[in-house]
Amino acid sequence: MLGENHALIYEFPDFADHIRHLKKNNMIFATMAQRYHELDHKIRALELTKVPTDDEHFVALKLERLHLKDKLYQYLVHDAI
């Protein structure tokens, strides 16, 4: 769906507390989460405003967000509180 919010707490609601904990206590996770948020915001803005962008650039942004999401999920499941 265009413009859908893919914030980590919406993607992984069962891990909301753990996400907040890692953002405060794990600099690597916090940095990746920040980049994920920036990408999600940029992608949503492009979708909602219909700003012209080439498909290759748009796909690259979405792939980077997907790879970060996978890495962040690994932190969440393997670094349990």
mmCIF file of C-alpha atoms in Angstrom:
data_model
loop_
_atom_site.group_PDB
_atom_site.id
_atom_site.type_symbol
_atom_site.label_atom_id
_atom_site.label_comp_id
_atom_site.label_asym_id
_atom_site.label_seq_id
_atom_site.Cartn_x
_atom_site.Cartn_y
_atom_site.Cartn_z
ATOM 1 C CA MET A 1 0.000 0.000 0.000
ATOM 2 C CA LEU A 2 1.395 3.396 -0.947
ATOM 3 C CA GLY A 3 2.435 5.618 1.932
ATOM 4 C CA GLU A 4 2.143 2.866 4.510
ATOM 5 C CA ASN A 5 4.092 3.525 7.713
ATOM 6 C CA HIS A 6 6.726 0.845 8.233
ATOM 7 C CA ALA A 7 8.024 2.131 11.571
ATOM 8 C CA LEU A 8 9.712 -0.598 13.592
ATOM 9 C CA ILE A 9 7.063 -0.533 16.309
ATOM 10 C CA TYR A 10 4.391 -1.200 13.666
ATOM 11 C CA GLU A 11 6.447 -3.870 11.930
ATOM 12 C CA PHE A 12 7.345 -5.629 15.193
ATOM 13 C CA PRO A 13 4.691 -4.658 17.772
ATOM 14 C CA ASP A 14 5.608 -7.572 20.064
ATOM 15 C CA PHE A 15 9.096 -6.090 20.387
ATOM 16 C CA ALA A 16 8.106 -2.461 21.095
ATOM 17 C CA ASP A 17 9.701 -2.404 24.569
ATOM 18 C CA HIS A 18 12.799 -4.182 23.317
ATOM 19 C CA ILE A 19 13.120 -1.726 20.423
ATOM 20 C CA ARG A 20 13.049 1.209 22.853
ATOM 21 C CA HIS A 21 15.594 -0.541 25.099
ATOM 22 C CA LEU A 22 18.015 -1.244 22.251
ATOM 23 C CA LYS A 23 17.700 2.275 20.856
ATOM 24 C CA LYS A 24 18.852 3.607 24.234
ATOM 25 C CA ASN A 25 21.475 0.982 25.035
ATOM 26 C CA ASN A 26 22.945 -0.311 21.777
ATOM 27 C CA MET A 27 24.585 2.279 19.539
ATOM 28 C CA ILE A 28 24.760 -0.056 16.527
ATOM 29 C CA PHE A 29 21.057 -0.852 16.773
ATOM 30 C CA ALA A 30 20.212 2.820 17.347
ATOM 31 C CA THR A 31 22.187 3.896 14.274
ATOM 32 C CA MET A 32 20.585 1.253 12.072
ATOM 33 C CA ALA A 33 17.131 2.094 13.446
ATOM 34 C CA GLN A 34 17.691 5.783 12.683
ATOM 35 C CA ARG A 35 18.740 5.000 9.105
ATOM 36 C CA TYR A 36 15.707 2.691 8.749
ATOM 37 C CA HIS A 37 13.445 5.505 9.952
ATOM 38 C CA GLU A 38 15.027 7.972 7.505
ATOM 39 C CA LEU A 39 14.576 5.562 4.603
ATOM 40 C CA ASP A 40 10.977 4.824 5.549
ATOM 41 C CA HIS A 41 10.202 8.531 5.770
ATOM 42 C CA LYS A 42 11.846 9.205 2.400
ATOM 43 C CA ILE A 43 10.038 6.305 0.698
ATOM 44 C CA ARG A 44 6.656 7.350 2.103
ATOM 45 C CA ALA A 45 7.231 10.943 1.028
ATOM 46 C CA LEU A 46 8.039 9.820 -2.512
ATOM 47 C CA GLU A 47 4.948 7.603 -2.604
ATOM 48 C CA LEU A 48 2.554 10.184 -1.193
ATOM 49 C CA THR A 49 3.770 13.224 -3.111
ATOM 50 C CA LYS A 50 4.334 11.329 -6.330
ATOM 51 C CA VAL A 51 7.671 13.101 -6.772
ATOM 52 C CA PRO A 52 9.270 11.853 -9.974
ATOM 53 C CA THR A 53 12.073 9.412 -9.263
ATOM 54 C CA ASP A 54 13.498 6.682 -11.395
ATOM 55 C CA ASP A 55 12.448 3.162 -10.565
ATOM 56 C CA GLU A 56 16.026 2.030 -9.972
ATOM 57 C CA HIS A 57 16.544 4.647 -7.246
ATOM 58 C CA PHE A 58 13.183 3.869 -5.644
ATOM 59 C CA VAL A 59 13.861 0.114 -5.638
ATOM 60 C CA ALA A 60 17.327 0.713 -4.165
ATOM 61 C CA LEU A 61 15.796 2.683 -1.276
ATOM 62 C CA LYS A 62 13.256 -0.063 -0.618
ATOM 63 C CA LEU A 63 15.938 -2.770 -0.746
ATOM 64 C CA GLU A 64 18.131 -0.895 1.709
ATOM 65 C CA ARG A 65 15.152 -0.525 4.066
ATOM 66 C CA LEU A 66 14.411 -4.244 3.725
ATOM 67 C CA HIS A 67 18.017 -5.247 4.495
ATOM 68 C CA LEU A 68 18.053 -2.982 7.544
ATOM 69 C CA LYS A 69 14.745 -4.407 8.702
ATOM 70 C CA ASP A 70 16.211 -7.923 8.506
ATOM 71 C CA LYS A 71 19.317 -6.900 10.472
ATOM 72 C CA LEU A 72 17.250 -5.096 13.089
ATOM 73 C CA TYR A 73 14.989 -8.118 13.478
ATOM 74 C CA GLN A 74 18.056 -10.297 14.097
ATOM 75 C CA TYR A 75 19.056 -7.985 16.926
ATOM 76 C CA LEU A 76 15.576 -8.203 18.376
ATOM 77 C CA VAL A 77 15.360 -11.991 18.404
ATOM 78 C CA HIS A 78 18.972 -12.731 19.369
ATOM 79 C CA ASP A 79 19.478 -10.003 21.959
ATOM 80 C CA ALA A 80 16.535 -10.707 24.217
ATOM 81 C CA ILE A 81 16.317 -8.673 27.410
#
